[in-house]
PDB file of C-alpha atoms in Angstrom:
ATOM      1  CA  MET F  16      93.997  58.638 121.317  1.00 70.00           C
ATOM      2  CA  ILE F  17      90.990  57.074 123.005  1.00 79.00           C
ATOM      3  CA  ILE F  18      87.912  56.639 120.827  1.00 82.00           C
ATOM      4  CA  GLY F  19      85.020  58.323 122.614  1.00 82.00           C
ATOM      5  CA  VAL F  20      81.340  58.721 121.957  1.00 86.00           C
ATOM      6  CA  GLU F  21      81.919  61.873 119.897  1.00 88.00           C
ATOM      7  CA  HIS F  22      83.914  59.961 117.264  1.00 89.00           C
ATOM      8  CA  TYR F  23      81.050  57.559 116.720  1.00 90.00           C
ATOM      9  CA  MET F  24      78.608  60.465 116.697  1.00 92.00           C
ATOM     10  CA  ILE F  25      80.573  62.216 113.954  1.00 92.00           C
ATOM     11  CA  VAL F  26      80.607  59.044 111.823  1.00 93.00           C
ATOM     12  CA  SER F  27      76.873  58.739 112.412  1.00 94.00           C
ATOM     13  CA  VAL F  28      76.174  62.362 111.454  1.00 94.00           C
ATOM     14  CA  VAL F  29      78.240  62.130 108.271  1.00 94.00           C
ATOM     15  CA  LEU F  30      76.497  58.911 107.291  1.00 94.00           C
ATOM     16  CA  PHE F  31      73.102  60.485 107.948  1.00 95.00           C
ATOM     17  CA  CYS F  32      74.019  63.446 105.755  1.00 94.00           C
ATOM     18  CA  LEU F  33      75.162  61.083 102.989  1.00 93.00           C
ATOM     19  CA  GLY F  34      71.769  59.382 103.096  1.00 94.00           C
ATOM     20  CA  LEU F  35      70.037  62.747 102.996  1.00 94.00           C
ATOM     21  CA  LEU F  36      72.215  63.753 100.046  1.00 92.00           C
ATOM     22  CA  GLY F  37      71.160  60.582  98.260  1.00 91.00           C
ATOM     23  CA  VAL F  38      67.499  61.405  98.784  1.00 92.00           C
ATOM     24  CA  ILE F  39      68.074  64.958  97.550  1.00 90.00           C
ATOM     25  CA  ILE F  40      70.228  64.484  94.455  1.00 88.00           C
ATOM     26  CA  ARG F  41      69.189  61.081  93.086  1.00 85.00           C
ATOM     27  CA  ARG F  42      66.027  60.873  91.033  1.00 84.00           C
ATOM     28  CA  ASN F  43      65.568  57.111  91.028  1.00 85.00           C
ATOM     29  CA  LEU F  44      63.029  55.920  93.620  1.00 88.00           C
ATOM     30  CA  ILE F  45      65.019  52.796  94.516  1.00 89.00           C
ATOM     31  CA  VAL F  46      68.251  54.710  95.108  1.00 90.00           C
ATOM     32  CA  MET F  47      66.319  57.258  97.164  1.00 91.00           C
ATOM     33  CA  TYR F  48      65.100  54.324  99.237  1.00 91.00           C
ATOM     34  CA  MET F  49      68.705  53.229  99.765  1.00 91.00           C
ATOM     35  CA  GLY F  50      69.403  56.739 101.053  1.00 92.00           C
ATOM     36  CA  LEU F  51      66.605  56.239 103.584  1.00 93.00           C
ATOM     37  CA  GLU F  52      68.240  52.990 104.675  1.00 92.00           C
ATOM     38  CA  LEU F  53      71.542  54.806 105.183  1.00 93.00           C
ATOM     39  CA  MET F  54      69.816  57.369 107.394  1.00 94.00           C
ATOM     40  CA  LEU F  55      68.187  54.641 109.496  1.00 94.00           C
ATOM     41  CA  ASN F  56      71.564  52.946 109.863  1.00 93.00           C
ATOM     42  CA  ALA F  57      73.171  56.190 110.984  1.00 94.00           C
ATOM     43  CA  ALA F  58      70.539  56.529 113.715  1.00 94.00           C
ATOM     44  CA  ASN F  59      71.227  52.926 114.740  1.00 94.00           C
ATOM     45  CA  LEU F  60      74.940  53.632 115.044  1.00 94.00           C
ATOM     46  CA  ALA F  61      74.280  56.663 117.256  1.00 93.00           C
ATOM     47  CA  LEU F  62      71.965  54.642 119.517  1.00 93.00           C
ATOM     48  CA  VAL F  63      74.419  51.749 119.843  1.00 92.00           C
ATOM     49  CA  SER F  64      77.272  54.104 120.697  1.00 91.00           C
ATOM     50  CA  PHE F  65      75.171  55.843 123.381  1.00 91.00           C
ATOM     51  CA  SER F  66      74.200  52.452 124.746  1.00 90.00           C
ATOM     52  CA  HIS F  67      77.874  51.434 124.876  1.00 90.00           C
ATOM     53  CA  PHE F  68      79.178  54.555 126.546  1.00 89.00           C
ATOM     54  CA  ARG F  69      76.358  54.711 129.108  1.00 86.00           C
ATOM     55  CA  ASP F  70      76.605  51.015 130.129  1.00 85.00           C
ATOM     56  CA  ASN F  71      72.907  50.713 129.425  1.00 85.00           C
ATOM     57  CA  LEU F  72      71.277  48.180 127.123  1.00 87.00           C
ATOM     58  CA  ASP F  73      68.081  50.095 126.369  1.00 89.00           C
ATOM     59  CA  GLY F  74      69.630  51.653 123.279  1.00 89.00           C
ATOM     60  CA  GLN F  75      70.436  48.249 121.836  1.00 90.00           C
ATOM     61  CA  VAL F  76      66.854  47.069 122.328  1.00 92.00           C
ATOM     62  CA  MET F  77      65.725  50.215 120.538  1.00 92.00           C
ATOM     63  CA  VAL F  78      68.061  49.405 117.622  1.00 93.00           C
ATOM     64  CA  PHE F  79      66.631  45.901 117.483  1.00 92.00           C
ATOM     65  CA  PHE F  80      63.146  47.368 117.056  1.00 93.00           C
ATOM     66  CA  ILE F  81      64.360  49.899 114.495  1.00 93.00           C
ATOM     67  CA  ILE F  82      65.893  47.125 112.375  1.00 93.00           C
ATOM     68  CA  THR F  83      62.606  45.197 112.488  1.00 93.00           C
ATOM     69  CA  VAL F  84      60.506  48.220 111.566  1.00 93.00           C
ATOM     70  CA  ALA F  85      62.963  49.127 108.782  1.00 92.00           C
ATOM     71  CA  ALA F  86      62.653  45.642 107.300  1.00 91.00           C
ATOM     72  CA  ALA F  87      58.845  45.886 107.318  1.00 92.00           C
ATOM     73  CA  GLU F  88      59.037  49.374 105.831  1.00 92.00           C
ATOM     74  CA  VAL F  89      61.344  48.249 103.019  1.00 92.00           C
ATOM     75  CA  ALA F  90      59.021  45.389 102.124  1.00 91.00           C
ATOM     76  CA  VAL F  91      55.947  47.622 101.913  1.00 92.00           C
ATOM     77  CA  GLY F  92      57.793  50.476 100.198  1.00 92.00           C
ATOM     78  CA  LEU F  93      59.274  48.258  97.508  1.00 91.00           C
ATOM     79  CA  ALA F  94      55.860  46.686  96.895  1.00 91.00           C
ATOM     80  CA  LEU F  95      54.507  50.219  96.431  1.00 89.00           C
ATOM     81  CA  ILE F  96      57.312  51.055  93.984  1.00 89.00           C
ATOM     82  CA  VAL F  97      56.557  47.923  91.953  1.00 88.00           C
ATOM     83  CA  ALA F  98      52.829  48.738  91.918  1.00 87.00           C
ATOM     84  CA  LEU F  99      53.610  52.292  90.799  1.00 86.00           C
ATOM     85  CA  TYR F 100      55.950  51.023  88.069  1.00 86.00           C
ATOM     86  CA  ARG F 101      53.208  48.740  86.750  1.00 85.00           C
ATOM     87  CA  LYS F 102      50.858  51.703  86.426  1.00 83.00           C
ATOM     88  CA  ARG F 103      53.259  54.318  85.055  1.00 81.00           C
ATOM     89  CA  GLN F 104      56.222  52.371  83.562  1.00 81.00           C
ATOM     90  CA  THR F 105      58.751  54.614  85.310  1.00 78.00           C
ATOM     91  CA  ASN F 106      60.435  54.939  88.673  1.00 79.00           C
ATOM     92  CA  ASP F 107      61.923  58.374  88.189  1.00 81.00           C
ATOM     93  CA  VAL F 108      60.506  61.036  90.478  1.00 82.00           C
ATOM     94  CA  THR F 109      60.683  63.760  87.820  1.00 80.00           C
ATOM     95  CA  ASP F 110      58.050  61.822  85.849  1.00 80.00           C
ATOM     96  CA  LEU F 111      55.861  61.112  88.860  1.00 79.00           C
ATOM     97  CA  THR F 112      54.551  64.597  89.484  1.00 81.00           C
ATOM     98  CA  SER F 113      50.800  64.201  89.061  1.00 79.00           C
ATOM     99  CA  MET F 114      48.676  63.179  92.032  1.00 74.00           C
ATOM    100  CA  LYS F 115      46.314  61.121  89.889  1.00 70.00           C
ATOM    101  CA  LEU F 116      47.374  57.619  88.919  1.00 60.00           C
TER     102      LEU F 116
ATOM    103  CA  MET Q  11      94.381  48.226 118.046  1.00 82.00           C
ATOM    104  CA  GLN Q  12      90.785  49.312 118.693  1.00 83.00           C
ATOM    105  CA  GLU Q  13      91.578  52.803 117.450  1.00 88.00           C
ATOM    106  CA  ILE Q  14      93.007  51.511 114.171  1.00 91.00           C
ATOM    107  CA  LEU Q  15      90.009  49.225 113.667  1.00 92.00           C
ATOM    108  CA  PHE Q  16      87.640  52.081 114.390  1.00 92.00           C
ATOM    109  CA  TYR Q  17      89.296  54.273 111.781  1.00 93.00           C
ATOM    110  CA  ILE Q  18      89.365  51.471 109.191  1.00 94.00           C
ATOM    111  CA  PHE Q  19      85.723  50.527 109.679  1.00 93.00           C
ATOM    112  CA  SER Q  20      84.408  54.089 109.797  1.00 93.00           C
ATOM    113  CA  ALA Q  21      86.408  55.086 106.696  1.00 94.00           C
ATOM    114  CA  LEU Q  22      85.009  52.043 104.868  1.00 93.00           C
ATOM    115  CA  THR Q  23      81.476  52.845 106.015  1.00 93.00           C
ATOM    116  CA  LEU Q  24      81.633  56.451 104.889  1.00 93.00           C
ATOM    117  CA  LEU Q  25      83.411  55.710 101.603  1.00 93.00           C
ATOM    118  CA  CYS Q  26      80.928  53.013 100.620  1.00 93.00           C
ATOM    119  CA  GLY Q  27      78.045  55.195 101.796  1.00 92.00           C
ATOM    120  CA  LEU Q  28      79.261  57.962  99.505  1.00 92.00           C
ATOM    121  CA  LEU Q  29      79.538  55.509  96.617  1.00 92.00           C
ATOM    122  CA  VAL Q  30      75.933  54.395  97.222  1.00 90.00           C
ATOM    123  CA  VAL Q  31      74.567  57.848  96.600  1.00 88.00           C
ATOM    124  CA  PHE Q  32      77.176  59.446  94.359  1.00 83.00           C
ATOM    125  CA  ASN Q  33      79.168  57.086  92.177  1.00 80.00           C
ATOM    126  CA  PRO Q  34      81.095  58.850  89.386  1.00 79.00           C
ATOM    127  CA  PHE Q  35      81.632  55.632  87.428  1.00 79.00           C
ATOM    128  CA  SER Q  36      78.214  54.045  87.385  1.00 79.00           C
ATOM    129  CA  ARG Q  37      74.616  55.156  87.728  1.00 81.00           C
ATOM    130  CA  ASN Q  38      73.314  51.610  87.906  1.00 85.00           C
ATOM    131  CA  PRO Q  39      71.097  50.899  90.969  1.00 87.00           C
ATOM    132  CA  VAL Q  40      72.686  47.433  91.238  1.00 89.00           C
ATOM    133  CA  THR Q  41      76.082  49.052  91.950  1.00 90.00           C
ATOM    134  CA  SER Q  42      74.429  51.190  94.606  1.00 90.00           C
ATOM    135  CA  ALA Q  43      72.893  48.100  96.204  1.00 91.00           C
ATOM    136  CA  MET Q  44      76.283  46.349  96.256  1.00 92.00           C
ATOM    137  CA  PHE Q  45      77.931  49.324  97.946  1.00 93.00           C
ATOM    138  CA  LEU Q  46      75.039  49.381 100.430  1.00 93.00           C
ATOM    139  CA  VAL Q  47      75.984  45.787 101.353  1.00 93.00           C
ATOM    140  CA  LEU Q  48      79.596  46.897 101.954  1.00 93.00           C
ATOM    141  CA  THR Q  49      78.390  49.837 104.065  1.00 94.00           C
ATOM    142  CA  ILE Q  50      76.261  47.558 106.207  1.00 94.00           C
ATOM    143  CA  ILE Q  51      79.006  44.972 106.697  1.00 94.00           C
ATOM    144  CA  SER Q  52      81.573  47.565 107.768  1.00 94.00           C
ATOM    145  CA  MET Q  53      78.963  49.122 110.045  1.00 93.00           C
ATOM    146  CA  SER Q  54      78.444  45.778 111.742  1.00 93.00           C
ATOM    147  CA  GLY Q  55      82.218  45.867 112.307  1.00 93.00           C
ATOM    148  CA  LEU Q  56      81.653  49.124 114.199  1.00 93.00           C
ATOM    149  CA  PHE Q  57      78.905  47.381 116.195  1.00 92.00           C
ATOM    150  CA  VAL Q  58      81.398  44.659 117.177  1.00 92.00           C
ATOM    151  CA  LEU Q  59      83.817  47.357 118.355  1.00 91.00           C
ATOM    152  CA  LEU Q  60      80.951  48.734 120.480  1.00 90.00           C
ATOM    153  CA  LYS Q  61      80.441  45.229 121.961  1.00 88.00           C
ATOM    154  CA  ALA Q  62      76.972  44.891 120.429  1.00 89.00           C
ATOM    155  CA  PHE Q  63      77.637  41.411 119.065  1.00 90.00           C
ATOM    156  CA  PHE Q  64      74.008  40.378 118.726  1.00 91.00           C
ATOM    157  CA  LEU Q  65      73.155  43.511 116.767  1.00 91.00           C
ATOM    158  CA  ALA Q  66      76.169  43.008 114.508  1.00 92.00           C
ATOM    159  CA  ALA Q  67      74.860  39.545 113.635  1.00 93.00           C
ATOM    160  CA  VAL Q  68      71.298  40.810 113.167  1.00 91.00           C
ATOM    161  CA  GLN Q  69      72.558  43.657 111.002  1.00 91.00           C
ATOM    162  CA  ILE Q  70      74.260  41.257 108.604  1.00 93.00           C
ATOM    163  CA  LEU Q  71      71.418  38.726 108.623  1.00 92.00           C
ATOM    164  CA  VAL Q  72      68.561  41.177 108.182  1.00 90.00           C
ATOM    165  CA  TYR Q  73      70.121  43.929 106.100  1.00 88.00           C
ATOM    166  CA  ALA Q  74      72.744  42.221 103.973  1.00 88.00           C
ATOM    167  CA  GLY Q  75      70.729  39.008 103.855  1.00 88.00           C
ATOM    168  CA  ALA Q  76      67.113  40.038 103.461  1.00 89.00           C
ATOM    169  CA  VAL Q  77      66.762  43.729 102.666  1.00 90.00           C
ATOM    170  CA  ILE Q  78      69.388  43.871  99.922  1.00 91.00           C
ATOM    171  CA  VAL Q  79      68.046  40.711  98.306  1.00 91.00           C
ATOM    172  CA  LEU Q  80      64.627  42.395  98.256  1.00 90.00           C
ATOM    173  CA  PHE Q  81      66.186  45.487  96.671  1.00 90.00           C
ATOM    174  CA  LEU Q  82      67.887  43.384  94.006  1.00 90.00           C
ATOM    175  CA  PHE Q  83      64.669  41.518  93.220  1.00 89.00           C
ATOM    176  CA  VAL Q  84      62.823  44.796  92.724  1.00 89.00           C
ATOM    177  CA  ILE Q  85      65.642  46.242  90.590  1.00 88.00           C
ATOM    178  CA  MET Q  86      65.369  43.134  88.400  1.00 87.00           C
ATOM    179  CA  LEU Q  87      61.650  43.806  87.919  1.00 83.00           C
ATOM    180  CA  LEU Q  88      62.250  47.404  86.846  1.00 81.00           C
ATOM    181  CA  ASP Q  89      64.158  49.021  84.012  1.00 70.00           C
ATOM    182  CA  VAL Q  90      67.710  49.842  85.146  1.00 68.00           C
ATOM    183  CA  LYS Q  91      68.891  51.231  81.843  1.00 68.00           C
ATOM    184  CA  GLU Q  92      66.595  54.216  82.139  1.00 62.00           C
ATOM    185  CA  GLU Q  93      68.546  55.702  85.057  1.00 61.00           C
ATOM    186  CA  GLU Q  94      71.780  55.791  83.079  1.00 62.00           C
ATOM    187  CA  ARG Q  95      70.274  57.824  80.260  1.00 64.00           C
ATOM    188  CA  ARG Q  96      69.386  60.679  82.570  1.00 65.00           C
ATOM    189  CA  ARG Q  97      71.731  63.371  83.782  1.00 68.00           C
ATOM    190  CA  TYR Q  98      72.039  64.988  87.172  1.00 68.00           C
ATOM    191  CA  GLN Q  99      70.492  68.415  87.413  1.00 75.00           C
ATOM    192  CA  LYS Q 100      73.610  70.483  88.043  1.00 81.00           C
ATOM    193  CA  PHE Q 101      71.998  73.248  90.048  1.00 84.00           C
ATOM    194  CA  GLY Q 102      70.022  70.854  92.242  1.00 82.00           C
ATOM    195  CA  THR Q 103      73.086  68.715  92.924  1.00 85.00           C
ATOM    196  CA  PHE Q 104      75.132  71.753  93.903  1.00 89.00           C
ATOM    197  CA  LEU Q 105      72.402  73.066  96.211  1.00 90.00           C
ATOM    198  CA  GLY Q 106      71.949  69.624  97.757  1.00 89.00           C
ATOM    199  CA  PHE Q 107      75.689  69.347  98.473  1.00 90.00           C
ATOM    200  CA  ALA Q 108      75.732  72.844  99.994  1.00 92.00           C
ATOM    201  CA  ALA Q 109      72.689  72.257 102.212  1.00 92.00           C
ATOM    202  CA  VAL Q 110      73.849  68.868 103.446  1.00 92.00           C
ATOM    203  CA  THR Q 111      77.394  70.113 104.134  1.00 93.00           C
ATOM    204  CA  GLY Q 112      75.939  72.987 106.152  1.00 94.00           C
ATOM    205  CA  LEU Q 113      73.760  70.600 108.158  1.00 93.00           C
ATOM    206  CA  ALA Q 114      76.721  68.299 108.841  1.00 92.00           C
ATOM    207  CA  MET Q 115      78.896  71.224 109.991  1.00 93.00           C
ATOM    208  CA  LEU Q 116      76.132  72.437 112.301  1.00 93.00           C
ATOM    209  CA  ILE Q 117      75.593  69.076 113.996  1.00 92.00           C
ATOM    210  CA  ILE Q 118      79.340  68.272 114.273  1.00 91.00           C
ATOM    211  CA  ASN Q 119      79.904  71.671 115.869  1.00 92.00           C
ATOM    212  CA  THR Q 120      77.117  70.969 118.352  1.00 91.00           C
ATOM    213  CA  ILE Q 121      78.627  67.575 119.205  1.00 88.00           C
ATOM    214  CA  ASN Q 122      82.046  69.123 119.784  1.00 87.00           C
ATOM    215  CA  GLN Q 123      80.615  71.791 122.065  1.00 88.00           C
ATOM    216  CA  SER Q 124      78.453  69.388 124.075  1.00 84.00           C
ATOM    217  CA  GLY Q 125      81.488  67.704 125.679  1.00 78.00           C
ATOM    218  CA  ALA Q 126      79.759  64.329 125.656  1.00 74.00           C
ATOM    219  CA  GLY Q 127      83.103  62.534 125.537  1.00 72.00           C
ATOM    220  CA  HIS Q 128      83.896  63.637 129.090  1.00 75.00           C
ATOM    221  CA  THR Q 129      80.586  62.699 130.665  1.00 75.00           C
ATOM    222  CA  LEU Q 130      79.845  59.445 128.847  1.00 75.00           C
ATOM    223  CA  THR Q 131      82.752  57.127 129.646  1.00 75.00           C
ATOM    224  CA  GLY Q 132      81.181  53.689 129.995  1.00 75.00           C
ATOM    225  CA  ASP Q 133      82.741  50.524 128.680  1.00 76.00           C
ATOM    226  CA  GLY Q 134      79.655  48.709 127.461  1.00 74.00           C
ATOM    227  CA  VAL Q 135      78.006  45.423 128.378  1.00 75.00           C
ATOM    228  CA  ALA Q 136      79.678  42.677 126.370  1.00 75.00           C
ATOM    229  CA  GLU Q 137      76.974  40.051 126.833  1.00 80.00           C
ATOM    230  CA  THR Q 138      73.914  39.057 124.843  1.00 84.00           C
ATOM    231  CA  LYS Q 139      72.111  37.429 127.772  1.00 88.00           C
ATOM    232  CA  PRO Q 140      71.043  40.674 129.520  1.00 87.00           C
ATOM    233  CA  LEU Q 141      69.798  41.970 126.171  1.00 88.00           C
ATOM    234  CA  GLY Q 142      67.542  38.953 125.727  1.00 88.00           C
ATOM    235  CA  LYS Q 143      66.302  39.261 129.314  1.00 89.00           C
ATOM    236  CA  LEU Q 144      65.483  42.930 128.771  1.00 88.00           C
ATOM    237  CA  LEU Q 145      63.710  42.141 125.505  1.00 88.00           C
ATOM    238  CA  PHE Q 146      61.422  39.554 127.109  1.00 91.00           C
ATOM    239  CA  THR Q 147      60.701  41.388 130.380  1.00 91.00           C
ATOM    240  CA  ASP Q 148      60.677  45.191 130.156  1.00 91.00           C
ATOM    241  CA  TYR Q 149      60.129  45.326 126.412  1.00 92.00           C
ATOM    242  CA  LEU Q 150      57.686  42.437 126.042  1.00 93.00           C
ATOM    243  CA  LEU Q 151      54.765  44.573 124.878  1.00 94.00           C
ATOM    244  CA  PRO Q 152      56.745  46.426 122.153  1.00 93.00           C
ATOM    245  CA  PHE Q 153      58.108  43.038 121.064  1.00 93.00           C
ATOM    246  CA  GLU Q 154      54.597  41.667 120.549  1.00 94.00           C
ATOM    247  CA  ILE Q 155      53.481  44.858 118.803  1.00 94.00           C
ATOM    248  CA  VAL Q 156      56.419  44.566 116.411  1.00 94.00           C
ATOM    249  CA  SER Q 157      55.389  41.019 115.572  1.00 94.00           C
ATOM    250  CA  ILE Q 158      51.911  42.296 114.681  1.00 95.00           C
ATOM    251  CA  LEU Q 159      53.547  45.026 112.595  1.00 94.00           C
ATOM    252  CA  LEU Q 160      55.467  42.376 110.650  1.00 93.00           C
ATOM    253  CA  LEU Q 161      52.234  40.481 110.004  1.00 95.00           C
ATOM    254  CA  VAL Q 162      50.542  43.675 108.791  1.00 94.00           C
ATOM    255  CA  ALA Q 163      53.489  44.440 106.509  1.00 93.00           C
ATOM    256  CA  MET Q 164      53.316  40.931 105.075  1.00 92.00           C
ATOM    257  CA  VAL Q 165      49.587  41.189 104.333  1.00 93.00           C
ATOM    258  CA  GLY Q 166      50.097  44.662 102.874  1.00 92.00           C
ATOM    259  CA  CYS Q 167      52.849  43.432 100.554  1.00 90.00           C
ATOM    260  CA  ILE Q 168      50.713  40.577  99.268  1.00 90.00           C
ATOM    261  CA  LEU Q 169      47.773  42.934  98.683  1.00 90.00           C
ATOM    262  CA  LEU Q 170      49.926  45.525  96.916  1.00 87.00           C
ATOM    263  CA  SER Q 171      51.721  43.128  94.605  1.00 82.00           C
ATOM    264  CA  LYS Q 172      48.638  41.124  93.647  1.00 82.00           C
ATOM    265  CA  ARG Q 173      47.470  41.860  90.129  1.00 73.00           C
ATOM    266  CA  GLU Q 174      44.071  43.516  90.005  1.00 68.00           C
ATOM    267  CA  GLU Q 175      41.297  41.429  88.479  1.00 64.00           C
ATOM    268  CA  THR Q 176      39.625  44.371  86.758  1.00 60.00           C
ATOM    269  CA  PRO Q 177      39.051  44.580  82.986  1.00 56.00           C
ATOM    270  CA  GLU Q 178      41.430  47.537  82.860  1.00 55.00           C
ATOM    271  CA  ALA Q 179      44.292  45.451  84.212  1.00 51.00           C
ATOM    272  CA  GLU Q 180      43.587  42.643  81.776  1.00 49.00           C
ATOM    273  CA  ALA Q 181      43.676  45.061  78.862  1.00 49.00           C
ATOM    274  CA  GLU Q 182      47.293  46.101  79.626  1.00 45.00           C
TER     275      GLU Q 182
END
């Protein structure tokens, strides 16, 4: 059986849903962040598979930019989590319900 | 051979991805981070199968090398024991599973009906050189903008993690 674009798409969709599940059911901010990373990776996989099966490199360039932006986003987000932990001594979202620091 | 490798790598990716978010044996964020490394490495295997060799290398270097190390540093700064004392909210977990399963079914059904496998039948470009050319000609402006974004992120990180010099902060 030949592996086509739809196989990669299904892997990508399932991975995206796993990341979404992580954001929904986990209450720890860091693990929720890992769920976000999984979702970004799923989008990357979909783009690379489109790029492969269309003989077009634009998708790969897009993935390159997504990886860069994701790295910047992780750095800033983790700095925010550390700053929040310093203020409130917790990183559990059920304790972080008030808008005021 | 390619088919077998595809199934091995995608099974590994999905299994490790599941263990990142829902591990029945451990609630420790460090375990999640380690399974995230495995997910990313097996996903770069999928990238190699798709002939995106440069991206496979970048994936391992940037994600497994830099991002996960950052995650582990932050986990070290925080209290990991606290997570293990808490329990999942049963109702929320069940609803989350149901909603996400429904979403997955919906999208997979759409993919199956779209018939993309018959129209998209390319074989990929197995070279890195055209990618580099594209990056420095057509995508030169986005490339420069991304470099500015990295600078902004760096400055933002330093600002956010600097201790405030106010009396309130000294009192803590």
